[in-house]
Amino acid sequence: MKMSRKLALSVSALLIVFGLASCKKYLDRPMAANISEQDVFTNFRSFQGFTEELYHALPDMTKSTWNNEWNMGDDILSTTNANYRINAEFDNGNYRAWQTGGGGWDNSWLDDNGSGPNNLGTDPQRKGLWPLSWYGIRKANVGLANLDKLVNATEEEKNVIKGQLLFFRGFFHFQLMSFWGGLPYIDTVLSSSAKLDLPRLNYRETALKAAKDFEDAAALLPANWDNSPVGQLTLGLNKMRVTSGVALSYKGKNLLYAASPMQNQQSTGNNSYDAELCKQAADAFARVLKTSSEPGGSGAAQYKLLPWDRWSENVFTISPDGRHPGFPEVIFGPPTYESWRSRWSLVNMFIPPPLGGEAGISSPAANYVAYFGMANGLPLDAAGSGYNAGDPWSNRDPRFYKSITFDGVRMIRGTANAAYRFAELFNGGNLRLENTASRSGYLVRKFVTDGCNNVDNEWNNINIVVPYLRLADVYLMYAEAVLQGYGTPQSSVPGSITAVEAVNRVRARANVPVVDARYLASKDAFMEELMRERAVELAFEGLRWHDLRRWNVADQVKYRNKTVIDFDRGSDGKPINLKERVVVTRVFEKKHNWLPLPNNQVNLYPTFGQNEGW
């Protein structure tokens, strides 16, 4: 994120304020003696600089290692020689691979990859979710504890500072709990001499505390910084700043997760949705939509769906200046850290070696590709869908063609390297190699173009940043929260759109027809279609692992089996002799609902405790 020099304190100066070594050290480190409270907290300029370091504590899940992976569900299948990647480790049940030294060649954005103290500057490989979340909580609490010292500021400036700090405190707790479950909610500055005996809360208890921080933050933050007096100093550079819409979006997401069957079962023993929490989540999402720039919104906030011809810009851009992708649809995400790494790490994960990529790539599992339905909006197996097993890639959902590379798709724009100009993914094809190229019979298209290769070299100008949250996800979470809170697809938050209307808006952007009437007859039928819609619209954006767990279905065989397709290419270019087979059955026991906590952290005090089964 570009930051005004008028506002931002030197990051190098701020680095010495807090130590970064363990959870306890993040929480009890005192202020450095050589930076006085007078220097930092008495005026808006310096206090905002202090606060803006929190934006640099947001790790980029896509660039944290040279061969990083952020999809850990039933969606991605690594080649056989890339079994060190975290998704392969998770398939084998080794959830300790999230930690440095836990396996997976430290290919995880969740830890700092053993590279020493976390870098709050531009190096994405030195940013991990676990360490920086604790750091961010500590820093937010330090700021909140010193708000009374902010005397040289307007009331709006004071509100903006407080709103950002409250948001980040809630956000970092939410990030931690979504991976590790309920935790102590740290809402005070712990002194270095304090005895650590804070109770570990269950998921619901933690979520309710985060929800209050998000709600309080929303009341203090502007809907659009560019349209507020406080944003005029950085006019045009405010897209990534926390707004009331960001806070409300996370309030809704946080409450929906807490209401979901797995989390609710962990909190209350009930393997079902908490309807009341769903209603609260739906209300928060409805307030986001009400101020958005979408139809029916007031336009106070800038968020709106990107047009279909720019849909891919949600996750990447092609520009010589490394332009950040996603706006105005992206609601929240990390800053761009060293965009050039997209060429040397991310693109290589999706491009086979003959085209200049890695000798070991990630490809979509065939079972996941089957969620992409037909152009008429129906699932492949629905009566009347028109799906033809002899011509399986024709007339599919338009998002299929922007997300998946299948046999015969163009891979090179020019006329060079004719043998690889079009994908050969059939049995014996030059890109169908289970150890180095496509293991599944497909390749990921969502993050690349047909110019990303060693002939066209368009990858030199690519910047891939997977967002934390975008508006399409808000629509789909709103639909889920309304369905489970109010009971039917036709239900709505009073004064807002219905659950099915929310899904239809996302589909309409891709020119997909509305949800068929047969899926509106019951809650279960609509939920199945909503689950499929999430799989398609949000494919490979790091959400599938969370969805399967929170729905409490990750242990079911249909979500554990990863499949590939084997086929020959007929004389007409269509597949023949097509068969699907299981190549991986993911290990999933009850303990795999949560990641294990680091052993050196759970031993800090007896009541903290390791997650069950670990």
Coordinates of C-alpha atoms in Angstrom, one line a residue:
M1 CA 0.0 0.0 0.0
K2 CA 1.3 3.4 -0.9
M3 CA 1.5 5.6 2.2
S4 CA 1.9 9.3 2.6
R5 CA 5.2 10.4 4.0
K6 CA 3.2 13.0 5.9
L7 CA 1.5 10.3 7.8
A8 CA 3.8 7.2 8.1
L9 CA 6.5 7.0 10.6
S10 CA 9.7 5.3 9.5
V11 CA 9.0 1.5 9.6
S12 CA 12.7 0.9 10.5
A13 CA 12.2 3.1 13.6
L14 CA 9.1 1.3 14.6
L15 CA 10.6 -2.1 14.2
I16 CA 12.5 -1.7 17.5
V17 CA 9.4 -0.8 19.4
F18 CA 8.3 -4.5 19.8
G19 CA 10.0 -7.8 20.0
L20 CA 9.0 -10.7 17.8
A21 CA 10.0 -14.1 19.0
S22 CA 7.1 -15.9 20.6
C23 CA 3.4 -15.4 21.5
K24 CA 4.4 -14.4 25.1
K25 CA 7.0 -12.0 23.8
Y26 CA 4.5 -10.4 21.5
L27 CA 2.1 -9.8 24.4
D28 CA 4.4 -8.6 27.1
R29 CA 7.2 -6.6 25.4
P30 CA 7.4 -3.0 26.8
M31 CA 7.9 0.1 24.6
A32 CA 11.4 0.8 23.6
A33 CA 13.0 3.4 25.8
N34 CA 14.4 5.5 22.9
I35 CA 10.9 6.3 21.4
S36 CA 8.9 8.3 23.8
E37 CA 5.1 8.3 24.1
Q38 CA 5.3 12.1 23.4
D39 CA 6.9 11.3 20.1
V40 CA 4.3 8.8 19.0
F41 CA 0.9 9.4 20.6
T42 CA 0.2 13.1 21.0
N43 CA -0.6 14.1 17.4
F44 CA -2.5 12.5 14.6
R45 CA 0.4 12.4 12.1
S46 CA 2.6 10.3 14.3
F47 CA -0.2 8.2 15.8
Q48 CA -1.5 7.3 12.4
G49 CA 2.1 6.3 11.4
F50 CA 2.2 4.1 14.4
T51 CA -1.2 2.6 13.4
E52 CA -0.3 2.1 9.8
E53 CA 2.4 -0.4 10.7
L54 CA -0.6 -2.8 11.3
Y55 CA -1.3 -2.8 7.6
H56 CA 2.3 -4.1 7.1
A57 CA 1.5 -7.0 9.6
L58 CA -0.9 -8.5 7.0
P59 CA 0.9 -11.4 5.3
D60 CA 0.5 -12.1 1.6
M61 CA -0.6 -15.7 1.5
T62 CA 0.6 -16.1 -2.0
K63 CA 4.2 -14.9 -1.7
S64 CA 5.5 -16.1 1.6
T65 CA 7.8 -18.7 0.1
W66 CA 9.2 -19.6 -3.3
N67 CA 6.8 -22.5 -3.7
N68 CA 4.0 -21.5 -1.5
E69 CA 0.6 -23.1 -1.4
W70 CA -2.5 -21.6 0.2
N71 CA -5.2 -24.0 -1.0
M72 CA -5.4 -26.9 1.5
G73 CA -8.8 -28.5 0.8
D74 CA -10.1 -30.9 -1.9
D75 CA -9.4 -28.4 -4.6
I76 CA -5.7 -28.7 -5.5
L77 CA -3.5 -31.7 -6.3
S78 CA 0.3 -31.4 -6.4
T79 CA 2.5 -33.4 -8.7
T80 CA 4.1 -36.4 -7.1
N81 CA 7.5 -34.8 -6.8
A82 CA 6.0 -31.8 -4.9
N83 CA 4.8 -33.7 -1.9
Y84 CA 6.6 -31.3 0.3
R85 CA 4.0 -28.6 -0.2
I86 CA 1.6 -27.8 2.6
N87 CA -1.5 -29.1 0.7
A88 CA 0.2 -32.5 0.2
E89 CA 1.2 -32.6 3.9
F90 CA -2.3 -31.7 4.9
D91 CA -3.7 -34.4 2.6
N92 CA -1.5 -36.8 4.7
G93 CA -2.9 -35.4 7.9
N94 CA 0.3 -33.6 8.9
Y95 CA -1.1 -30.3 10.1
R96 CA 2.1 -29.6 11.9
A97 CA 3.5 -28.7 8.5
W98 CA 2.1 -25.2 9.0
Q99 CA 5.0 -24.5 11.4
T100 CA 8.6 -23.9 10.5
G101 CA 10.3 -27.3 11.0
G102 CA 7.0 -29.1 10.9
G103 CA 7.4 -30.5 7.4
G104 CA 6.5 -29.2 4.0
W105 CA 9.8 -27.6 3.4
D106 CA 8.4 -24.6 5.5
N107 CA 6.2 -23.7 2.6
S108 CA 3.5 -22.1 4.6
W109 CA 2.3 -18.5 4.9
L110 CA 1.1 -19.2 8.5
D111 CA 4.6 -19.1 10.0
D112 CA 7.6 -16.9 9.4
N113 CA 9.6 -19.7 7.7
G114 CA 12.5 -19.6 10.0
S115 CA 13.9 -16.4 8.4
G116 CA 14.5 -14.6 11.7
P117 CA 12.6 -11.6 13.1
N118 CA 9.6 -10.6 11.1
N119 CA 10.0 -7.9 8.5
L120 CA 7.3 -5.3 8.6
G121 CA 8.7 -3.8 5.4
T122 CA 8.3 -5.3 2.0
D123 CA 9.7 -8.8 2.2
P124 CA 6.7 -11.2 2.0
Q125 CA 8.9 -14.2 2.9
R126 CA 9.4 -12.9 6.4
K127 CA 5.7 -12.5 7.3
G128 CA 3.7 -15.2 9.0
L129 CA 0.1 -15.2 10.1
W130 CA 0.7 -16.7 13.6
P131 CA 3.5 -14.4 14.7
L132 CA 2.2 -11.2 13.1
S133 CA -1.3 -11.7 14.5
W134 CA 0.0 -11.8 18.1
Y135 CA 2.2 -8.8 17.3
G136 CA -0.8 -6.9 15.8
I137 CA -2.9 -7.6 18.8
R138 CA -0.2 -6.3 21.1
K139 CA 0.3 -3.2 19.0
A140 CA -3.5 -2.5 18.7
N141 CA -3.8 -2.7 22.5
V142 CA -0.8 -0.4 23.0
G143 CA -2.5 2.2 20.8
L144 CA -5.8 1.9 22.5
A145 CA -4.2 2.3 25.9
N146 CA -2.6 5.6 24.8
L147 CA -5.6 7.2 23.1
D148 CA -5.9 9.7 25.9
K149 CA -2.6 11.2 24.9
L150 CA -3.8 12.1 21.4
V151 CA -4.5 15.8 22.1
N152 CA -3.4 17.4 18.8
A153 CA -6.2 16.0 16.7
T154 CA -9.7 16.6 15.6
E155 CA -12.5 14.4 16.9
E156 CA -12.7 12.7 13.5
E157 CA -9.0 12.0 13.6
K158 CA -9.3 10.5 17.0
N159 CA -12.2 8.3 15.9
V160 CA -10.3 7.1 12.8
I161 CA -7.3 6.1 15.0
K162 CA -9.5 4.2 17.5
G163 CA -11.6 2.6 14.8
Q164 CA -8.5 1.2 13.0
L165 CA -7.0 -0.1 16.3
L166 CA -10.3 -1.8 17.3
F167 CA -10.7 -3.4 13.8
F168 CA -7.2 -4.8 13.8
R169 CA -7.6 -6.2 17.3
G170 CA -10.7 -8.0 16.2
F171 CA -9.2 -9.0 12.8
F172 CA -6.1 -10.6 14.2
H173 CA -8.1 -12.5 16.8
F174 CA -10.4 -13.7 14.0
Q175 CA -7.5 -14.9 11.9
L176 CA -6.0 -16.9 14.7
M177 CA -9.3 -18.5 15.8
S178 CA -10.3 -19.4 12.2
F179 CA -7.2 -21.7 12.1
W180 CA -6.6 -22.6 15.8
G181 CA -10.0 -22.3 17.4
G182 CA -11.1 -20.3 20.5
L183 CA -8.3 -18.5 22.3
P184 CA -7.8 -16.0 25.1
Y185 CA -9.1 -12.6 23.9
I186 CA -6.3 -10.1 24.7
D187 CA -7.9 -6.7 25.1
T188 CA -5.4 -5.1 27.5
V189 CA -1.6 -4.4 27.4
L190 CA 0.0 -7.1 29.4
S191 CA 3.1 -6.0 31.4
S192 CA 6.3 -8.0 31.3
S193 CA 5.7 -9.0 34.9
A194 CA 2.1 -10.2 34.5
K195 CA 1.4 -13.8 35.2
L196 CA -0.1 -15.5 32.1
D197 CA -3.2 -17.2 33.2
L198 CA -5.8 -15.8 30.8
P199 CA -8.6 -18.3 30.2
R200 CA -8.9 -19.9 26.8
L201 CA -12.4 -19.2 25.5
N202 CA -14.4 -21.4 23.3
Y203 CA -15.0 -20.3 19.7
R204 CA -18.3 -18.6 20.3
E205 CA -17.0 -16.6 23.3
T206 CA -14.0 -15.5 21.3
A207 CA -16.1 -14.5 18.3
L208 CA -18.5 -12.4 20.3
K209 CA -15.7 -10.4 21.7
A210 CA -14.3 -9.9 18.2
A211 CA -17.8 -8.9 16.9
K212 CA -18.0 -6.1 19.5
D213 CA -14.6 -4.7 18.3
F214 CA -15.8 -4.9 14.7
E215 CA -19.1 -3.1 15.5
D216 CA -17.4 -0.4 17.6
A217 CA -14.8 0.1 14.8
A218 CA -17.6 0.4 12.2
A219 CA -19.2 3.2 14.2
L220 CA -15.9 5.2 14.1
L221 CA -14.6 4.7 10.6
P222 CA -15.5 6.5 7.4
A223 CA -17.4 4.6 4.6
N224 CA -14.8 6.0 2.1
W225 CA -11.6 7.7 3.2
D226 CA -11.4 9.8 0.0
N227 CA -14.8 11.3 0.9
S228 CA -13.9 12.2 4.4
P229 CA -11.8 15.1 5.8
V230 CA -9.3 12.8 7.4
G231 CA -8.5 11.1 4.0
Q232 CA -7.7 14.3 2.1
L233 CA -4.0 14.2 2.9
T234 CA -3.8 10.9 1.1
L235 CA -6.5 11.4 -1.5
G236 CA -6.5 8.7 -4.1
L237 CA -4.2 6.4 -2.0
N238 CA -6.8 5.2 0.4
K239 CA -8.2 2.1 -1.3
M240 CA -6.7 -0.4 1.2
R241 CA -7.5 1.5 4.4
V242 CA -9.9 0.0 6.9
T243 CA -13.4 1.5 6.5
S244 CA -16.8 0.9 8.2
G245 CA -17.6 -1.5 5.4
V246 CA -14.5 -3.6 6.1
A247 CA -15.3 -3.7 9.8
L248 CA -18.9 -4.8 9.1
S249 CA -17.8 -7.4 6.6
Y250 CA -15.6 -9.0 9.1
K251 CA -18.2 -8.7 11.8
G252 CA -20.5 -10.7 9.5
K253 CA -17.8 -13.3 8.5
N254 CA -16.7 -13.7 12.1
L255 CA -20.3 -14.4 13.3
L256 CA -21.1 -16.7 10.4
Y257 CA -18.1 -18.8 11.1
A258 CA -19.1 -18.9 14.8
A259 CA -22.6 -19.9 13.8
S260 CA -21.5 -22.7 11.4
P261 CA -22.0 -26.3 12.4
M262 CA -18.4 -27.2 13.3
Q263 CA -17.7 -24.1 15.4
N264 CA -21.1 -24.3 17.0
Q265 CA -20.6 -27.9 17.9
Q266 CA -17.3 -27.0 19.5
S267 CA -18.9 -24.2 21.5
T268 CA -22.3 -25.7 22.4
G269 CA -22.3 -29.4 21.4
N270 CA -24.9 -28.8 18.6
N271 CA -23.9 -29.9 15.1
S272 CA -26.1 -27.3 13.4
Y273 CA -26.2 -23.6 12.6
D274 CA -26.8 -21.1 15.4
A275 CA -29.8 -19.3 13.8
E276 CA -29.5 -16.2 16.0
L277 CA -25.8 -15.7 15.2
C278 CA -26.7 -16.2 11.5
K279 CA -29.2 -13.4 11.8
Q280 CA -26.6 -11.1 13.3
A281 CA -24.2 -12.0 10.6
A282 CA -26.8 -11.3 7.9
D283 CA -27.6 -7.9 9.4
A284 CA -23.9 -6.9 9.2
F285 CA -23.6 -8.0 5.6
A286 CA -26.8 -6.2 4.7
R287 CA -25.4 -3.0 6.1
V288 CA -22.3 -3.5 3.9
L289 CA -24.5 -3.9 0.8
K290 CA -26.7 -0.9 1.8
T291 CA -23.7 1.5 1.6
S292 CA -22.0 -0.2 -1.4
S293 CA -21.9 1.1 -5.0
E294 CA -24.0 -1.9 -6.0
P295 CA -27.7 -1.6 -7.2
G296 CA -29.7 -0.6 -4.2
G297 CA -26.7 0.7 -2.3
S298 CA -26.2 4.3 -1.4
G299 CA -22.8 4.6 -3.0
A300 CA -21.2 5.9 0.2
A301 CA -18.7 3.1 0.0
Q302 CA -16.7 2.3 -3.2
Y303 CA -17.2 -1.5 -3.2
K304 CA -18.9 -3.1 -6.2
L305 CA -18.5 -6.1 -8.3
L306 CA -15.9 -5.9 -11.1
P307 CA -17.5 -6.3 -14.6
W308 CA -17.1 -9.7 -16.1
D309 CA -14.4 -8.7 -18.5
R310 CA -12.3 -7.7 -15.5
W311 CA -13.2 -10.6 -13.2
S312 CA -9.7 -12.0 -13.2
E313 CA -8.5 -8.7 -11.8
N314 CA -9.8 -9.9 -8.4
V315 CA -6.6 -11.9 -8.1
F316 CA -4.1 -10.6 -10.6
T317 CA -3.2 -7.7 -12.9
I318 CA -0.9 -7.4 -15.8
S319 CA 0.9 -4.0 -15.7
P320 CA 4.5 -2.8 -15.8
D321 CA 4.1 -0.9 -12.5
G322 CA 2.9 -3.9 -10.5
R323 CA -0.6 -2.5 -10.1
H324 CA -2.5 -4.0 -7.1
P325 CA -5.4 -6.1 -8.2
G326 CA -8.9 -6.2 -7.0
F327 CA -10.5 -2.8 -6.7
P328 CA -13.3 -1.9 -6.4
E329 CA -14.5 -5.4 -5.5
V330 CA -11.8 -6.3 -3.0
I331 CA -12.9 -5.2 0.5
F332 CA -9.7 -6.2 2.3
G333 CA -6.3 -7.7 1.7
P334 CA -2.6 -7.4 2.2
P335 CA -0.5 -4.7 0.6
T336 CA 1.6 -5.5 -2.5
Y337 CA 4.9 -6.8 -1.4
E338 CA 7.5 -7.1 -4.2
S339 CA 5.2 -7.9 -7.1
W340 CA 8.1 -9.3 -9.1
R341 CA 7.8 -12.5 -6.9
S342 CA 4.6 -13.3 -8.7
R343 CA 6.7 -14.2 -11.8
W344 CA 9.3 -16.2 -9.9
S345 CA 7.1 -18.2 -7.5
L346 CA 3.4 -18.0 -8.1
V347 CA 3.3 -18.3 -11.9
N348 CA 5.8 -21.1 -11.8
M349 CA 3.4 -23.1 -9.6
F350 CA 0.8 -23.2 -12.4
I351 CA 3.0 -23.4 -15.5
P352 CA 4.5 -26.7 -16.6
P353 CA 8.3 -26.9 -17.2
P354 CA 8.2 -26.9 -21.0
L355 CA 6.7 -23.5 -20.8
G356 CA 9.2 -22.2 -18.3
G357 CA 7.5 -23.2 -15.1
E358 CA 8.4 -25.4 -12.1
A359 CA 9.2 -29.1 -12.3
G360 CA 6.3 -29.7 -9.9
I361 CA 3.1 -27.8 -10.1
S362 CA -0.3 -27.5 -8.5
S363 CA -3.3 -28.5 -10.7
P364 CA -7.0 -28.6 -9.9
A365 CA -8.3 -31.9 -8.7
A366 CA -10.8 -33.4 -11.2
N367 CA -13.4 -33.8 -8.4
Y368 CA -13.3 -30.1 -7.8
V369 CA -13.5 -29.1 -11.5
A370 CA -16.8 -31.0 -11.6
Y371 CA -18.4 -28.2 -9.4
F372 CA -18.2 -25.9 -12.4
G373 CA -21.6 -26.4 -14.0
M374 CA -23.1 -25.6 -17.3
A375 CA -23.7 -22.3 -19.0
N376 CA -27.5 -22.7 -18.3
G377 CA -26.7 -22.5 -14.6
L378 CA -27.3 -26.2 -13.7
P379 CA -24.9 -28.6 -12.1
L380 CA -23.4 -31.2 -14.4
D381 CA -25.5 -34.0 -13.0
A382 CA -28.8 -32.2 -13.0
A383 CA -31.6 -33.2 -15.3
G384 CA -31.7 -31.0 -18.3
S385 CA -28.1 -29.6 -17.8
G386 CA -27.0 -30.7 -21.3
Y387 CA -23.8 -32.1 -20.0
N388 CA -22.2 -34.4 -22.5
A389 CA -19.5 -36.8 -21.3
G390 CA -18.2 -37.1 -24.8
D391 CA -17.8 -33.3 -25.1
P392 CA -17.3 -32.4 -21.4
W393 CA -15.8 -28.9 -21.7
S394 CA -18.3 -27.3 -24.0
N395 CA -21.1 -25.0 -22.8
R396 CA -19.8 -24.8 -19.3
D397 CA -20.2 -22.0 -16.8
P398 CA -18.2 -19.0 -18.1
R399 CA -16.1 -19.0 -15.0
F400 CA -14.8 -22.5 -15.9
Y401 CA -12.9 -21.0 -18.9
K402 CA -11.3 -18.3 -16.7
S403 CA -10.4 -20.8 -14.0
I404 CA -9.4 -24.1 -15.6
T405 CA -7.1 -25.1 -18.4
F406 CA -8.3 -28.3 -20.1
D407 CA -7.1 -30.3 -23.1
G408 CA -6.7 -28.2 -26.3
V409 CA -6.6 -24.8 -24.6
R410 CA -4.2 -22.3 -26.1
M411 CA -1.0 -21.9 -23.9
I412 CA 1.1 -19.7 -26.1
R413 CA -0.1 -16.7 -28.1
G414 CA 2.6 -16.6 -30.7
T415 CA 3.6 -19.1 -33.3
A416 CA 6.8 -20.3 -31.6
N417 CA 7.2 -23.6 -29.8
A418 CA 4.4 -25.3 -31.8
A419 CA 4.5 -28.5 -29.8
Y420 CA 3.3 -26.7 -26.7
R421 CA 1.1 -24.0 -28.2
F422 CA -2.1 -25.9 -27.2
A423 CA -2.4 -28.0 -24.0
E424 CA -1.9 -31.7 -24.4
L425 CA -3.5 -33.2 -21.3
F426 CA -4.6 -36.5 -22.7
N427 CA -2.8 -39.8 -21.8
G428 CA 0.7 -39.5 -23.1
G429 CA 0.3 -35.8 -23.9
N430 CA 3.4 -33.6 -23.4
L431 CA 1.9 -31.7 -20.4
R432 CA 0.3 -34.8 -18.8
L433 CA 3.1 -35.8 -16.4
E434 CA 2.1 -36.7 -12.9
N435 CA 5.5 -36.0 -11.5
T436 CA 6.2 -32.6 -13.1
A437 CA 3.3 -31.2 -15.0
S438 CA -0.5 -31.9 -14.9
R439 CA -1.3 -34.8 -12.6
S440 CA -5.1 -34.4 -12.8
G441 CA -5.7 -33.7 -16.5
Y442 CA -6.3 -30.0 -15.8
L443 CA -4.2 -26.9 -15.0
V444 CA -5.0 -23.8 -13.0
R445 CA -6.0 -20.9 -15.3
K446 CA -7.3 -18.5 -12.7
F447 CA -3.9 -16.9 -12.0
V448 CA -2.3 -16.9 -15.4
T449 CA -2.9 -15.9 -19.0
D450 CA -1.9 -17.6 -22.3
G451 CA 0.9 -15.0 -22.3
C452 CA 2.5 -16.4 -19.1
N453 CA 5.2 -18.5 -20.6
N454 CA 8.8 -18.4 -21.8
V455 CA 7.8 -17.3 -25.3
D456 CA 5.4 -14.4 -24.7
N457 CA 6.9 -13.5 -21.3
E458 CA 3.8 -11.6 -20.2
W459 CA 4.5 -13.0 -16.7
N460 CA 7.1 -10.4 -16.2
N461 CA 4.4 -7.8 -15.6
I462 CA 2.0 -9.9 -13.5
N463 CA 1.1 -9.2 -9.9
I464 CA -0.9 -11.9 -8.1
V465 CA -2.5 -11.0 -4.7
V466 CA -5.3 -13.2 -3.4
P467 CA -7.6 -11.0 -1.4
Y468 CA -8.7 -11.8 2.1
L469 CA -12.3 -10.7 1.3
R470 CA -14.2 -9.5 -1.7
L471 CA -17.7 -8.4 -2.3
A472 CA -18.8 -11.5 -4.1
D473 CA -17.9 -13.4 -1.0
V474 CA -20.0 -11.0 1.1
Y475 CA -23.0 -11.7 -1.2
L476 CA -22.6 -15.4 -0.8
M477 CA -22.0 -15.3 3.0
Y478 CA -25.1 -13.0 3.2
A479 CA -27.1 -15.7 1.3
E480 CA -25.9 -18.4 3.7
A481 CA -26.5 -16.4 6.8
V482 CA -30.0 -15.4 5.7
L483 CA -30.9 -19.0 4.7
Q484 CA -29.7 -20.5 8.0
G485 CA -31.0 -17.6 10.1
Y486 CA -34.4 -17.0 8.5
G487 CA -35.1 -20.4 7.0
T488 CA -35.7 -20.1 3.2
P489 CA -34.0 -19.0 0.0
Q490 CA -36.7 -16.3 -0.3
S491 CA -36.0 -14.9 3.2
S492 CA -34.2 -11.6 3.7
V493 CA -32.9 -9.2 6.3
P494 CA -35.8 -6.7 6.5
G495 CA -35.2 -4.1 3.9
S496 CA -32.5 -6.0 2.1
I497 CA -32.4 -8.5 -0.8
T498 CA -33.3 -12.2 -0.4
A499 CA -30.8 -15.0 -0.1
V500 CA -31.4 -16.2 -3.6
E501 CA -31.2 -12.7 -5.0
A502 CA -27.7 -12.4 -3.5
V503 CA -26.5 -15.5 -5.2
N504 CA -28.1 -14.4 -8.5
R505 CA -26.2 -11.1 -8.4
V506 CA -22.9 -13.0 -8.3
R507 CA -24.0 -15.4 -11.1
A508 CA -25.4 -12.5 -13.3
R509 CA -22.0 -10.9 -13.4
A510 CA -20.7 -14.0 -15.1
N511 CA -23.8 -14.2 -17.4
V512 CA -25.0 -17.3 -15.6
P513 CA -28.8 -17.7 -15.3
V514 CA -30.6 -17.4 -11.9
V515 CA -30.7 -20.4 -9.5
D516 CA -33.2 -22.9 -10.9
A517 CA -36.5 -23.3 -9.2
R518 CA -35.8 -26.9 -8.2
Y519 CA -33.2 -25.6 -5.7
L520 CA -35.5 -23.1 -4.1
A521 CA -37.9 -25.8 -2.7
S522 CA -36.0 -26.5 0.5
K523 CA -33.3 -25.2 2.7
D524 CA -31.1 -28.2 2.0
A525 CA -31.5 -28.0 -1.7
F526 CA -30.5 -24.3 -1.8
M527 CA -27.6 -24.9 0.6
E528 CA -26.2 -27.5 -1.8
E529 CA -26.3 -25.1 -4.7
L530 CA -24.9 -22.3 -2.5
M531 CA -22.0 -24.6 -1.6
R532 CA -21.3 -25.3 -5.3
E533 CA -21.5 -21.6 -6.1
R534 CA -18.9 -20.8 -3.5
A535 CA -16.6 -23.5 -5.0
V536 CA -16.9 -21.9 -8.4
E537 CA -16.8 -18.2 -7.8
L538 CA -14.1 -18.4 -5.1
A539 CA -12.1 -21.2 -6.5
F540 CA -8.4 -21.4 -5.4
E541 CA -8.7 -18.3 -3.2
G542 CA -7.8 -20.2 0.0
L543 CA -11.4 -20.5 1.4
R544 CA -12.3 -24.1 0.6
W545 CA -10.4 -25.6 3.5
H546 CA -12.3 -23.2 5.9
D547 CA -15.6 -23.9 4.2
L548 CA -15.4 -27.7 4.4
R549 CA -14.4 -27.6 8.1
R550 CA -17.0 -25.1 9.2
W551 CA -19.7 -27.0 7.4
N552 CA -18.6 -30.0 9.3
V553 CA -18.3 -32.1 6.2
A554 CA -14.6 -32.4 5.7
D555 CA -14.6 -36.0 7.1
Q556 CA -17.0 -37.2 4.4
V557 CA -15.5 -39.4 1.7
K558 CA -16.7 -37.2 -1.2
Y559 CA -14.6 -34.3 0.2
R560 CA -11.6 -36.5 1.1
N561 CA -11.1 -38.1 -2.3
K562 CA -9.0 -36.3 -4.9
T563 CA -9.4 -37.6 -8.4
V564 CA -7.8 -37.3 -11.8
I565 CA -9.2 -38.0 -15.3
D566 CA -7.5 -40.3 -17.8
F567 CA -8.5 -40.0 -21.5
D568 CA -7.3 -40.3 -25.0
R569 CA -7.9 -37.6 -27.6
G570 CA -10.1 -38.6 -30.5
S571 CA -9.7 -37.6 -34.1
D572 CA -12.1 -34.8 -33.7
G573 CA -10.1 -33.4 -30.7
K574 CA -12.7 -34.6 -28.2
P575 CA -11.8 -36.9 -25.3
I576 CA -12.5 -40.6 -25.6
N577 CA -12.2 -43.4 -23.1
L578 CA -12.5 -40.9 -20.3
K579 CA -12.3 -42.3 -16.8
E580 CA -12.0 -40.8 -13.4
R581 CA -9.9 -42.3 -10.6
V582 CA -9.0 -41.6 -7.0
V583 CA -5.4 -40.9 -6.4
V584 CA -5.5 -39.3 -2.9
T585 CA -7.8 -39.9 0.0
R586 CA -7.2 -37.2 2.5
V587 CA -6.6 -38.0 6.1
F588 CA -9.2 -36.3 8.2
E589 CA -10.0 -37.0 11.8
K590 CA -11.8 -34.9 14.4
K591 CA -8.5 -33.3 15.4
H592 CA -8.0 -31.9 11.9
N593 CA -10.8 -29.4 12.5
W594 CA -8.0 -27.2 14.0
L595 CA -4.3 -26.7 13.5
P596 CA -2.1 -27.8 16.4
L597 CA -0.7 -25.0 18.5
P598 CA 3.1 -24.7 18.8
N599 CA 4.1 -26.9 21.7
N600 CA 6.4 -24.2 23.1
Q601 CA 3.3 -21.9 23.3
V602 CA 0.9 -24.3 25.0
N603 CA 3.4 -24.8 27.7
L604 CA 3.4 -21.2 28.6
Y605 CA 0.9 -21.9 31.3
P606 CA -1.2 -25.0 32.1
T607 CA -4.7 -23.7 31.4
F608 CA -3.8 -22.7 27.8
G609 CA -3.9 -26.3 26.5
Q610 CA -3.2 -28.0 23.2
N611 CA -6.0 -28.5 20.6
E612 CA -7.8 -31.8 21.0
G613 CA -5.9 -34.7 19.5
W614 CA -2.6 -32.9 19.1

